[in-house]
Amino acid sequence: MNKINFLKPDNQNLSTYLYSGSFLFFIAVFDVFLSSFFGMNITSFLPNFASFLLPLILGIIGLHLIRIEFSGIKNLDLLNKHINTNTFNAILTLLIIFTIIKSIPPIMSWFIIDANIAGDTKEACTGSGACWTYIKIWLNRFIYGMYPNELQWRINISFILLIALAFVGLIPSEKIKKFLTLYYVVIYPIIAFILIYYLISGGSLGLEWVETGAWGGLSLTFIVSFFCLIFCFPVGMFLALGRRSQLPTVRYISVGFIEFWRGVPLITVLFMSSVMFPMFLPEDFFMDKLVRVIIAISLFEAAYVAEVIRGGLQALPRGQYDAAKSLGMGYWKMHIFVILPQALKLVIPGIANTFLALVKDTPLIFVVGLLEIVGMLNLAKTNPEWLGFAMEGYVFAAIIFWIICYAMSKYSYNLELRYKTER
Amino acid sequence: MSDKIIQMENVNKWFGDFQVLKDINLEVNQKQKIVVCGPSGSGKSTLIRCINRLEEHQKGTIIVDGNELTEDTKNIEKIRADVGMVFQQFNLFPHLSILDNCTLAPIWVKKMPKKKAEEMAMQQLKQVQIVDQAKKFPGQLSGGQQQRCAIARALCMEPKIMLFDEPTSALDPEMIKEVLDAMVNLAKAGMTMIVVTHEMGFAKEVADEVIFMDEGMIVEKQPTKEFFANPKSDRTKLFLSQIL
């Protein structure tokens, strides 16, 4: 048995260090676990201060003891290399572990243990946690807004059809592949518009007309986001090209447009689209406010998209332009086949950023009286029968938005990988 | 008249206040091979970039294959389609495979059917011996292979003139030879070529005439043998003594 030096663990007394270190670490975590989950304090015989700090100190000593260089145990070496490198990192590790353990019980109790979902009145919510009954009862409104219940199948069918049609690109047929870009850029939006115009809006083909003011909730979020994304992208692309154009008129118009829209807040744009804009139109000219809102948001976001794409255009080496020109390509051929494919690939993260921001900006359409999911929440929380459940509503909305945005960000990441070529 | 494919008369060009080309007069006959050499900054790259108007000249006239270079973009695009160019940095399109690099311009500029364009591209790739790399992307190829692909890409447009802008300067020494071989083959096939290069071995083997440029002027223009045997100006002698 070698002499044991607790200040400098080495691998000669490997098992001694390992067992004593792991034991101390386990005690530390166990102590926090007990106090967090069961409210027990096994060190209550100590003064308050010491009892509070004890887990941390035990943990630090424990981690110090298992910090053995070249222990020969693969996992331990990995742990020491990546997490337990020195005392400072050990403290951070412990604090993170403790925070997680400490925060689980209150979160669990609010979300699940003390929450209520049964019943259908406010009185059913007796627990101290969340009142999911509220969400359950209002779910229909949160998804469909004021859309008449008996007509909601029209929204369902439209969305199911659109989702199904979005997967056309997965059909492994060479014949179809040729037309995919055309399909996604032109045909798909037109199908979407037709579905929404005839099926959701109605008014012809024997379907009852539902005015856009009644649309709302999550379905409206999707409709607004979808069309804004589709319109702002090409507009932004042309603005980006325009800003780099050789022709002064085109350039100045693009610069002016971009700077104007970037300079005003979205909320004022929306407000103007509903209040000011109709004043400039002829008396008998009617444009639906949903259409006006979609145009306003599209133009607003197009300015941002334009600047992102311009960044990509500027990142391309001049040689690419030279090479394309030297092969006799004109402006449009050069941009369509050589410049834009590379530039757009470069700016996928930036575009995704802008698009995520766009989706999260949609709640602002409440200023023109359109209530998408957050708008419906605000409406529901002021309902006299359901006062006091704002928290549940916002958490619900946050989760929904997070799912949408996370899906988009994952998708953009996949796009990046798919178009990755070595340079 | 008919065999003069490039005529430059009193060509002047400025970058801001700095004059890069001073009264350039140059005539190139069909099937002639010309090597342009000179110290860096002497305007040789600018000279050949003016021939397909990647750079604009401000004074003088340039006539390529009977067409004068003017502001008319359609005319310029037509000339560029007939003038192939190979760059120092290869400038392949990194998002397209080697084959697509070669077929892009023939299909979209010359409106060639896809199948025919691919056949021709494969033939050109065979000429420069990278036919087995056709499905790969530029990033997966060595510098020498990329440059040979760039030559094949230019040749797919069936150009009347080929311009080379220091095609071997960015290459490792052992890859220079494979590119030069491809160029020698091209020269033997009777292509009209203007080559900016420091490879004097290549000049001796292939060129009909050698041009020496300095400070934006053509200092010396002589048949190859004369140029190396007894250069007239002192500046040329100095240059040659330094690089040979």
XYZ file of C-alpha atoms in Angstrom:
667
model
C 0.000 0.000 0.000
C 1.482 3.292 -1.077
C 1.304 6.393 0.997
C -1.968 8.185 0.331
C -1.684 11.881 -0.501
C -5.180 13.312 -0.598
C -3.975 16.584 -2.061
C -2.664 14.964 -5.192
C -4.649 11.933 -6.303
C -2.726 9.571 -8.531
C -3.524 6.222 -10.037
C -1.473 4.182 -7.579
C -4.306 4.193 -5.061
C -6.880 4.429 -7.787
C -9.686 2.546 -6.095
C -9.304 4.388 -2.778
C -9.584 7.778 -4.458
C -12.305 6.648 -6.792
C -14.545 5.165 -4.114
C -14.093 7.926 -1.566
C -14.477 10.646 -4.226
C -17.596 9.117 -5.767
C -19.044 8.572 -2.288
C -18.601 12.240 -1.303
C -20.041 13.415 -4.615
C -22.995 11.062 -4.228
C -23.642 12.306 -0.670
C -23.603 15.900 -1.923
C -26.102 15.226 -4.718
C -28.247 13.064 -2.426
C -28.450 15.801 0.172
C -29.652 18.329 -2.391
C -32.035 15.761 -3.836
C -33.622 15.042 -0.455
C -34.032 18.675 0.460
C -35.455 19.502 -2.934
C -37.878 16.605 -3.409
C -38.825 15.746 0.176
C -37.976 18.894 2.108
C -35.653 16.915 4.396
C -32.392 18.366 5.636
C -30.068 15.591 6.776
C -27.486 18.102 7.911
C -29.881 20.121 10.094
C -27.689 19.480 13.141
C -25.148 21.873 11.636
C -25.478 25.651 11.761
C -27.636 26.995 8.931
C -24.733 28.421 6.977
C -22.641 25.255 7.066
C -25.643 23.092 6.277
C -26.282 25.190 3.198
C -22.728 25.041 1.886
C -21.979 21.464 2.853
C -23.161 19.776 -0.384
C -21.016 22.125 -2.434
C -17.929 21.522 -0.311
C -18.421 17.763 -0.266
C -18.945 17.808 -4.025
C -15.783 19.811 -4.633
C -13.723 17.431 -2.494
C -15.320 14.444 -4.190
C -14.602 15.754 -7.653
C -11.091 16.655 -6.583
C -10.459 13.095 -5.466
C -11.594 11.550 -8.717
C -9.530 13.992 -10.753
C -6.859 11.376 -11.466
C -4.626 11.840 -14.457
C -4.224 8.874 -16.791
C -6.437 6.686 -14.621
C -6.767 4.189 -17.454
C -10.541 4.130 -17.068
C -11.915 5.536 -20.308
C -15.062 7.188 -19.011
C -13.313 8.713 -16.017
C -10.635 10.166 -18.272
C -13.289 11.615 -20.551
C -15.082 13.118 -17.562
C -11.873 14.644 -16.245
C -10.927 15.993 -19.645
C -14.242 17.641 -20.494
C -16.009 18.529 -17.250
C -13.875 18.034 -14.184
C -10.766 19.809 -15.434
C -10.148 22.043 -12.421
C -11.794 23.256 -9.238
C -13.548 26.156 -10.953
C -15.168 23.893 -13.535
C -16.031 21.413 -10.796
C -17.900 24.165 -8.934
C -19.768 25.161 -12.092
C -20.676 21.530 -12.729
C -21.984 21.105 -9.209
C -23.964 24.329 -9.321
C -25.612 23.308 -12.582
C -26.490 19.868 -11.222
C -27.898 21.407 -8.034
C -29.913 23.995 -9.965
C -31.462 21.296 -12.128
C -32.333 19.147 -9.117
C -33.730 22.139 -7.264
C -35.865 23.318 -10.166
C -37.443 20.006 -11.099
C -39.956 19.729 -8.199
C -41.558 23.186 -8.572
C -41.783 22.871 -12.356
C -43.205 19.358 -12.147
C -45.718 20.378 -9.532
C -46.911 23.406 -11.529
C -47.124 21.570 -14.807
C -48.391 18.163 -13.734
C -48.705 17.187 -10.082
C -50.732 20.091 -8.752
C -52.327 20.920 -12.097
C -55.923 20.303 -13.094
C -57.283 19.264 -16.426
C -60.583 17.605 -15.548
C -63.917 19.391 -15.560
C -64.983 22.283 -17.707
C -65.484 25.236 -15.417
C -63.158 27.465 -13.540
C -64.232 25.791 -10.290
C -62.666 22.515 -11.374
C -59.252 24.074 -10.903
C -58.613 23.423 -7.231
C -54.882 22.647 -7.231
C -52.126 25.181 -6.767
C -50.599 24.352 -10.151
C -51.637 25.143 -13.678
C -55.253 25.064 -14.765
C -55.104 23.152 -18.022
C -58.879 23.010 -18.008
C -58.748 26.572 -19.231
C -56.596 25.594 -22.200
C -58.754 22.534 -22.850
C -61.984 24.531 -22.939
C -60.531 27.304 -25.046
C -58.401 25.104 -27.288
C -60.892 25.267 -30.093
C -60.793 29.074 -30.062
C -57.002 29.124 -29.776
C -56.732 27.036 -32.923
C -59.606 28.325 -35.061
C -60.317 31.758 -33.642
C -63.899 32.909 -34.154
C -64.338 30.591 -37.104
C -67.768 28.917 -36.789
C -67.452 25.508 -35.176
C -69.515 23.637 -37.723
C -67.346 24.961 -40.567
C -63.987 24.140 -39.047
C -63.668 21.028 -41.193
C -62.857 23.416 -44.018
C -59.749 24.646 -42.249
C -58.787 21.091 -41.308
C -59.101 19.798 -44.851
C -57.173 22.727 -46.305
C -54.290 22.305 -43.891
C -54.136 18.537 -44.270
C -54.112 18.921 -48.058
C -51.384 21.554 -47.915
C -49.217 19.466 -45.615
C -49.681 16.442 -47.875
C -48.811 18.493 -50.953
C -45.671 19.791 -49.263
C -44.264 16.270 -49.342
C -44.405 15.975 -53.127
C -40.660 16.613 -53.187
C -40.050 13.266 -51.527
C -41.439 11.286 -54.457
C -38.355 9.655 -55.964
C -39.242 10.168 -59.593
C -36.887 11.782 -62.065
C -39.762 13.204 -64.066
C -41.160 15.093 -61.110
C -37.759 16.215 -59.816
C -37.280 18.481 -62.823
C -40.277 20.570 -61.877
C -39.742 20.664 -58.124
C -38.417 24.203 -57.940
C -41.225 25.476 -60.137
C -43.688 23.519 -58.030
C -42.532 24.881 -54.692
C -41.932 28.431 -55.823
C -44.977 29.000 -58.013
C -47.512 26.171 -58.086
C -47.628 25.349 -54.391
C -48.352 28.921 -53.241
C -51.057 29.186 -55.897
C -52.664 25.951 -54.683
C -52.442 27.264 -51.123
C -54.077 30.511 -52.139
C -56.868 28.746 -54.019
C -57.562 26.448 -51.080
C -57.676 29.318 -48.652
C -59.707 31.527 -50.925
C -62.338 28.961 -51.880
C -62.367 26.603 -48.930
C -61.532 28.630 -45.848
C -62.934 31.939 -47.002
C -65.813 30.415 -48.927
C -68.499 32.553 -50.514
C -68.714 30.486 -53.677
C -69.205 26.860 -54.692
C -72.086 26.642 -52.249
C -69.866 27.308 -49.236
C -70.839 29.861 -46.680
C -68.661 32.986 -46.641
C -66.613 33.481 -43.498
C -65.151 36.957 -43.224
C -61.461 37.210 -42.394
C -62.238 39.031 -39.156
C -63.570 35.755 -37.826
C -60.426 33.862 -38.706
C -58.005 33.547 -35.895
C -55.929 31.458 -33.580
C -53.162 29.165 -34.624
C -54.621 28.649 -38.102
C -54.346 32.389 -38.756
C -50.762 32.360 -37.466
C -49.999 29.700 -40.044
C -51.790 31.477 -42.873
C -50.112 34.832 -42.227
C -46.661 33.318 -41.678
C -46.905 31.092 -44.733
C -47.839 33.813 -47.190
C -45.462 36.354 -45.718
C -42.563 33.906 -45.966
C -43.446 33.088 -49.553
C -43.808 36.711 -50.664
C -40.990 38.338 -48.738
C -38.331 35.995 -50.078
C -38.518 36.803 -53.812
C -39.116 40.487 -53.116
C -36.083 40.524 -50.832
C -34.019 38.775 -53.455
C -34.843 41.345 -56.116
C -34.151 44.171 -53.678
C -30.762 42.677 -52.873
C -29.912 42.432 -56.562
C -31.304 45.920 -57.125
C -29.128 47.380 -54.425
C -26.066 46.029 -56.195
C -27.246 47.006 -59.662
C -25.138 49.076 -62.043
C -28.187 51.128 -62.951
C -28.462 54.128 -60.615
C -32.264 54.337 -60.747
C -32.727 50.723 -59.747
C -30.082 51.053 -57.063
C -31.505 54.180 -55.485
C -35.048 52.838 -55.511
C -33.872 49.643 -53.825
C -31.816 51.487 -51.235
C -34.697 53.852 -50.521
C -37.170 51.006 -50.201
C -34.954 48.959 -47.911
C -34.026 51.857 -45.686
C -37.625 53.012 -45.425
C -38.970 49.649 -44.302
C -36.059 48.951 -41.995
C -36.510 52.322 -40.395
C -40.122 51.996 -39.312
C -41.500 49.714 -36.586
C -43.682 46.858 -37.753
C -46.533 47.945 -35.542
C -46.818 51.314 -37.261
C -46.659 49.637 -40.651
C -49.562 47.398 -39.691
C -51.472 50.319 -38.291
C -50.969 52.347 -41.437
C -51.954 49.420 -43.609
C -55.331 49.332 -41.943
C -55.975 53.015 -41.270
C -54.009 55.148 -43.716
C -53.811 52.896 -46.728
C -57.570 52.720 -47.447
C -57.681 56.525 -47.564
C -55.525 56.511 -50.657
C -57.685 53.996 -52.433
C -60.711 54.805 -54.584
C -64.061 54.693 -52.795
C -65.347 51.454 -54.240
C -62.037 49.635 -54.091
C -62.023 47.015 -51.388
C -59.026 45.118 -50.174
C -59.409 42.694 -47.332
C -57.527 43.655 -44.213
C -55.879 40.244 -44.022
C -54.488 40.792 -47.505
C -53.283 44.259 -46.521
C -51.605 42.869 -43.430
C -49.885 40.112 -45.389
C -48.609 42.633 -47.935
C -47.396 44.963 -45.193
C -45.517 42.265 -43.283
C -44.077 40.839 -46.505
C -42.674 44.180 -47.613
C -41.356 44.861 -44.122
C -39.556 41.539 -43.848
C -38.416 41.707 -47.482
C -36.175 44.620 -46.537
C -34.462 42.466 -43.923
C -34.224 39.477 -46.238
C -32.698 41.760 -48.868
C -29.882 42.811 -46.580
C -29.206 39.222 -45.527
C -29.019 38.098 -49.151
C -26.825 41.053 -50.028
C -24.397 39.813 -47.392
C -24.254 36.488 -49.217
C -23.753 38.167 -52.578
C -20.848 40.161 -51.211
C -19.227 37.082 -49.729
C -18.770 35.526 -53.164
C -15.344 35.988 -54.712
C -15.182 38.225 -57.760
C -13.771 35.313 -59.737
C -17.192 33.683 -59.801
C -18.634 36.698 -61.590
C -15.627 36.812 -63.945
C -15.914 33.124 -64.774
C -19.639 33.336 -65.466
C -19.201 36.427 -67.620
C -16.294 34.936 -69.533
C -18.577 32.069 -70.554
C -20.911 34.540 -72.214
C -23.610 34.543 -69.543
C -25.725 37.645 -69.235
C -26.836 39.247 -65.985
C -29.812 36.983 -65.327
C -28.218 33.722 -66.409
C -25.162 34.515 -64.321
C -27.250 35.233 -61.246
C -29.695 32.373 -61.624
C -27.166 29.630 -62.288
C -23.967 30.766 -60.638
C -24.317 33.582 -58.142
C -27.645 33.091 -56.372
C -27.323 29.342 -55.740
C -24.060 29.967 -53.927
C -25.114 33.154 -52.176
C -28.420 31.726 -50.944
C -26.649 28.681 -49.617
C -24.368 30.943 -47.621
C -27.214 32.918 -46.076
C -29.463 30.030 -45.009
C -28.748 30.745 -41.289
C -29.483 34.436 -41.728
C -32.675 33.795 -43.690
C -33.811 31.303 -41.062
C -33.196 33.981 -38.449
C -35.356 36.484 -40.293
C -38.109 33.945 -40.895
C -38.206 32.941 -37.239
C -38.481 36.589 -36.291
C -41.304 36.964 -38.805
C -43.286 34.092 -37.319
C -42.862 35.555 -33.857
C -43.907 39.002 -35.103
C -47.282 37.759 -36.321
C -49.022 38.416 -32.959
C -48.655 42.123 -33.746
C -51.499 41.869 -36.239
C -53.810 42.374 -33.266
C -53.455 46.125 -33.911
C -55.687 45.755 -36.957
C -58.122 43.528 -35.102
C -56.916 40.185 -36.355
C -56.511 37.757 -33.482
C -54.082 34.944 -34.027
C -53.116 32.651 -31.189
C -51.712 35.275 -28.806
C -54.576 37.602 -29.686
C -57.062 34.892 -28.800
C -55.213 34.318 -25.519
C -55.539 37.956 -24.625
C -59.206 37.803 -25.467
C -59.759 34.663 -23.417
C -57.927 35.923 -20.376
C -60.290 38.891 -20.103
C -63.343 36.651 -20.231
C -65.072 37.239 -16.862
C -65.632 33.533 -16.334
C -61.992 32.728 -16.826
C -60.097 35.519 -15.151
C -56.672 34.849 -13.735
C -55.289 32.235 -16.073
C -52.976 34.409 -18.142
C -49.951 32.386 -17.096
C -51.300 29.108 -18.479
C -52.188 30.825 -21.725
C -48.792 32.364 -22.225
C -46.981 29.164 -21.345
C -49.173 27.359 -23.845
C -48.453 29.942 -26.542
C -44.743 29.835 -25.743
C -44.699 26.073 -26.168
C -46.580 26.288 -29.479
C -44.242 28.975 -30.822
C -41.238 27.085 -29.626
C -42.354 23.955 -31.470
C -42.961 25.913 -34.691
C -39.656 27.751 -34.485
C -37.658 24.729 -33.481
C -39.065 22.825 -36.439
C -38.098 25.681 -38.758
C -34.629 25.934 -37.342
C -34.115 22.177 -37.667
C -35.307 22.370 -41.241
C -32.908 25.175 -42.080
C -30.086 23.205 -40.524
C -30.974 20.231 -42.699
C -30.984 22.476 -45.755
C -27.502 23.658 -44.867
C -26.276 20.094 -44.662
C -27.968 19.093 -47.892
C -26.395 21.884 -49.922
C -23.018 21.605 -48.335
C -20.280 21.117 -50.889
C -16.628 21.341 -50.235
C -15.055 24.450 -51.553
C -8.011 41.270 -92.999
C -9.752 38.015 -92.449
C -7.073 36.345 -90.415
C -6.654 39.181 -87.929
C -8.827 38.014 -85.082
C -7.910 40.599 -82.453
C -7.012 44.198 -83.198
C -6.219 46.644 -80.425
C -5.495 50.233 -81.356
C -4.248 52.875 -78.946
C -5.903 51.195 -76.006
C -5.670 53.165 -72.769
C -7.070 52.261 -69.399
C -7.020 53.931 -66.021
C -7.879 52.659 -62.547
C -8.778 55.971 -60.995
C -5.727 58.161 -61.597
C -3.439 55.260 -62.217
C -2.880 54.431 -65.858
C -2.637 50.656 -66.287
C -2.525 50.463 -70.065
C -0.720 53.025 -72.203
C -1.289 53.110 -75.945
C -1.458 49.399 -76.485
C -1.339 48.356 -80.135
C -1.661 44.669 -80.741
C -2.759 42.472 -83.589
C -3.276 38.774 -83.291
C -3.754 36.525 -86.280
C -5.808 33.400 -86.327
C -4.054 30.345 -84.869
C -1.314 32.565 -83.511
C 0.034 31.790 -80.043
C 1.207 34.735 -78.042
C 2.835 34.710 -74.641
C 2.694 37.859 -72.538
C 5.234 38.242 -69.761
C 6.443 40.989 -67.514
C 6.800 41.960 -63.868
C 3.736 42.030 -61.639
C 1.672 45.163 -61.909
C 2.742 45.695 -65.491
C -0.823 45.412 -66.809
C -0.623 42.052 -68.537
C -3.675 40.607 -66.791
C -5.595 43.803 -67.435
C -4.610 43.606 -71.095
C -6.153 40.202 -71.637
C -9.142 40.968 -69.410
C -9.849 43.877 -71.746
C -10.074 41.505 -74.680
C -13.317 39.984 -73.379
C -14.258 43.147 -71.570
C -14.038 41.879 -68.031
C -12.347 45.260 -67.771
C -13.500 48.266 -69.759
C -10.966 50.284 -71.680
C -11.463 54.030 -71.714
C -9.721 55.004 -74.924
C -8.918 53.317 -78.206
C -10.586 50.476 -80.034
C -10.590 46.749 -79.549
C -11.996 44.612 -82.333
C -12.466 40.921 -81.656
C -13.444 38.715 -84.567
C -14.818 41.659 -86.502
C -16.890 43.059 -83.612
C -15.879 46.187 -81.815
C -16.161 46.104 -78.031
C -18.669 48.748 -76.997
C -21.241 49.329 -74.301
C -23.680 47.069 -76.134
C -24.050 44.191 -73.678
C -25.624 41.757 -76.138
C -22.631 42.216 -78.423
C -20.232 41.692 -75.530
C -22.002 38.524 -74.442
C -21.707 37.219 -77.992
C -17.991 37.964 -78.064
C -17.436 36.427 -74.650
C -19.114 33.225 -75.803
C -16.441 33.013 -78.520
C -13.520 33.873 -76.263
C -12.595 31.275 -73.665
C -10.790 32.336 -70.536
C -8.825 30.433 -67.905
C -8.087 32.154 -64.610
C -5.291 31.973 -62.100
C -7.685 30.907 -59.343
C -9.551 28.391 -61.571
C -12.921 29.941 -60.623
C -14.862 26.742 -61.072
C -18.428 26.883 -59.795
C -18.185 25.061 -56.454
C -21.876 24.184 -56.245
C -21.852 22.242 -59.521
C -20.209 18.950 -60.405
C -17.312 18.947 -62.863
C -19.620 17.794 -65.644
C -22.232 20.455 -64.822
C -19.510 23.093 -64.750
C -18.721 22.169 -68.323
C -22.280 21.869 -69.609
C -23.829 24.919 -67.905
C -22.805 27.541 -70.439
C -23.287 25.433 -73.595
C -26.821 24.541 -72.483
C -27.950 27.971 -71.349
C -25.889 30.314 -73.505
C -25.579 28.310 -76.706
C -28.939 26.535 -76.253
C -27.341 23.210 -76.938
C -29.438 20.109 -76.140
C -28.419 18.672 -72.792
C -27.395 15.335 -74.207
C -25.147 16.847 -76.832
C -23.584 19.197 -74.298
C -22.793 16.309 -71.991
C -21.255 14.304 -74.806
C -19.057 17.237 -75.736
C -18.122 17.905 -72.117
C -17.073 14.301 -71.643
C -14.979 14.528 -74.774
C -13.269 17.702 -73.562
C -12.719 16.204 -70.114
C -11.151 13.226 -71.834
C -8.788 15.559 -73.676
C -7.537 16.960 -70.374
C -7.620 13.519 -68.748
C -10.065 14.067 -65.932
C -13.000 12.222 -67.437
C -13.141 9.887 -64.438
C -13.694 12.868 -62.100
C -16.770 14.112 -63.967
C -19.233 13.381 -61.179
C -17.119 14.959 -58.438
C -17.294 18.512 -57.155
C -14.492 21.050 -57.649
C -13.620 21.030 -53.946
C -12.716 17.351 -54.163
C -10.111 17.858 -56.905
C -6.479 18.883 -56.751
C -5.453 22.285 -58.067
C -4.049 20.837 -61.273
C -7.215 18.861 -61.920
C -9.341 21.933 -61.237
C -7.346 24.013 -63.676
C -7.633 21.337 -66.358
C -11.358 21.255 -65.726
C -11.427 25.027 -66.148
C -9.709 24.612 -69.518
C -12.253 21.958 -70.521
C -15.083 24.213 -69.389
C -13.841 27.049 -71.581
C -13.350 24.708 -74.535
C -16.906 23.401 -74.274
C -18.065 26.751 -75.625
C -16.025 25.999 -78.768
C -14.212 29.316 -78.540
C -12.244 30.893 -81.355
C -9.702 32.387 -78.975
C -8.413 31.185 -75.627
C -7.080 33.588 -73.004
C -4.973 32.283 -70.140
C -4.409 34.536 -67.129
C -1.428 33.062 -65.284
C -2.949 29.583 -65.360
C -0.147 27.917 -63.427
C 0.728 30.575 -60.852
C -1.520 29.192 -58.136
C -0.391 25.605 -58.550
C 2.057 23.365 -56.763
C 5.199 22.826 -58.871
C 4.411 19.214 -59.650
C 0.950 20.087 -60.935
C 2.177 22.773 -63.306
C 3.309 20.234 -65.859
C -0.068 18.530 -66.233
C -1.720 21.875 -66.924
C 1.004 22.971 -69.338
C 0.697 19.661 -71.174
C -2.996 20.285 -71.667
C -2.182 23.754 -72.999
C 0.489 22.451 -75.347
C -1.972 19.930 -76.771
C -4.450 22.700 -77.292
C -1.861 24.807 -79.067
C -0.963 21.921 -81.341
C -4.626 21.544 -82.212
C -4.440 25.024 -83.740
C -6.177 27.224 -81.183
C -5.556 30.950 -81.134
C -4.061 31.592 -77.712
C -2.922 34.512 -75.620
C -1.148 33.330 -72.515
C 0.010 35.436 -69.605
C 2.616 33.302 -67.904
C 6.053 33.156 -66.379
C 6.686 29.670 -67.734
C 9.402 30.493 -70.233
C 9.788 26.835 -71.161
C 6.203 26.873 -72.354
C 6.830 30.098 -74.266
C 9.807 28.623 -76.068
C 7.933 25.469 -76.962
C 4.645 26.915 -78.123
C 4.624 30.659 -78.689
C 4.896 32.304 -82.066
C 5.526 35.665 -80.492
C 6.448 36.872 -77.041
C 5.358 40.216 -75.661
C 7.143 41.856 -72.775
C 5.158 44.427 -70.832
C 6.237 46.900 -68.216
C 4.388 49.806 -66.622
C 1.387 49.396 -68.875
C 3.315 49.490 -72.122
C 4.363 46.847 -74.577
C 8.135 47.168 -74.286
C 9.025 44.454 -76.693
C 7.212 42.253 -79.170
C 9.296 39.743 -81.069
C 9.103 36.268 -82.564
C 9.945 33.783 -79.838
C 13.443 32.849 -80.967
C 14.478 36.465 -81.445
C 12.993 37.425 -78.104
C 15.127 35.004 -76.170
C 18.218 35.156 -78.369
C 18.654 38.912 -78.637
C 16.150 41.050 -76.806
C 16.326 44.668 -77.886
C 15.587 46.646 -74.756
C 17.623 46.649 -71.586
C 14.506 46.207 -69.464
C 13.758 42.914 -71.209
C 17.314 41.742 -70.806
C 17.167 42.470 -67.098
C 13.848 40.646 -66.744
C 15.064 37.626 -68.637
C 18.285 37.447 -66.673
C 16.270 37.367 -63.489
C 13.822 34.617 -64.367
C 15.851 32.319 -66.571
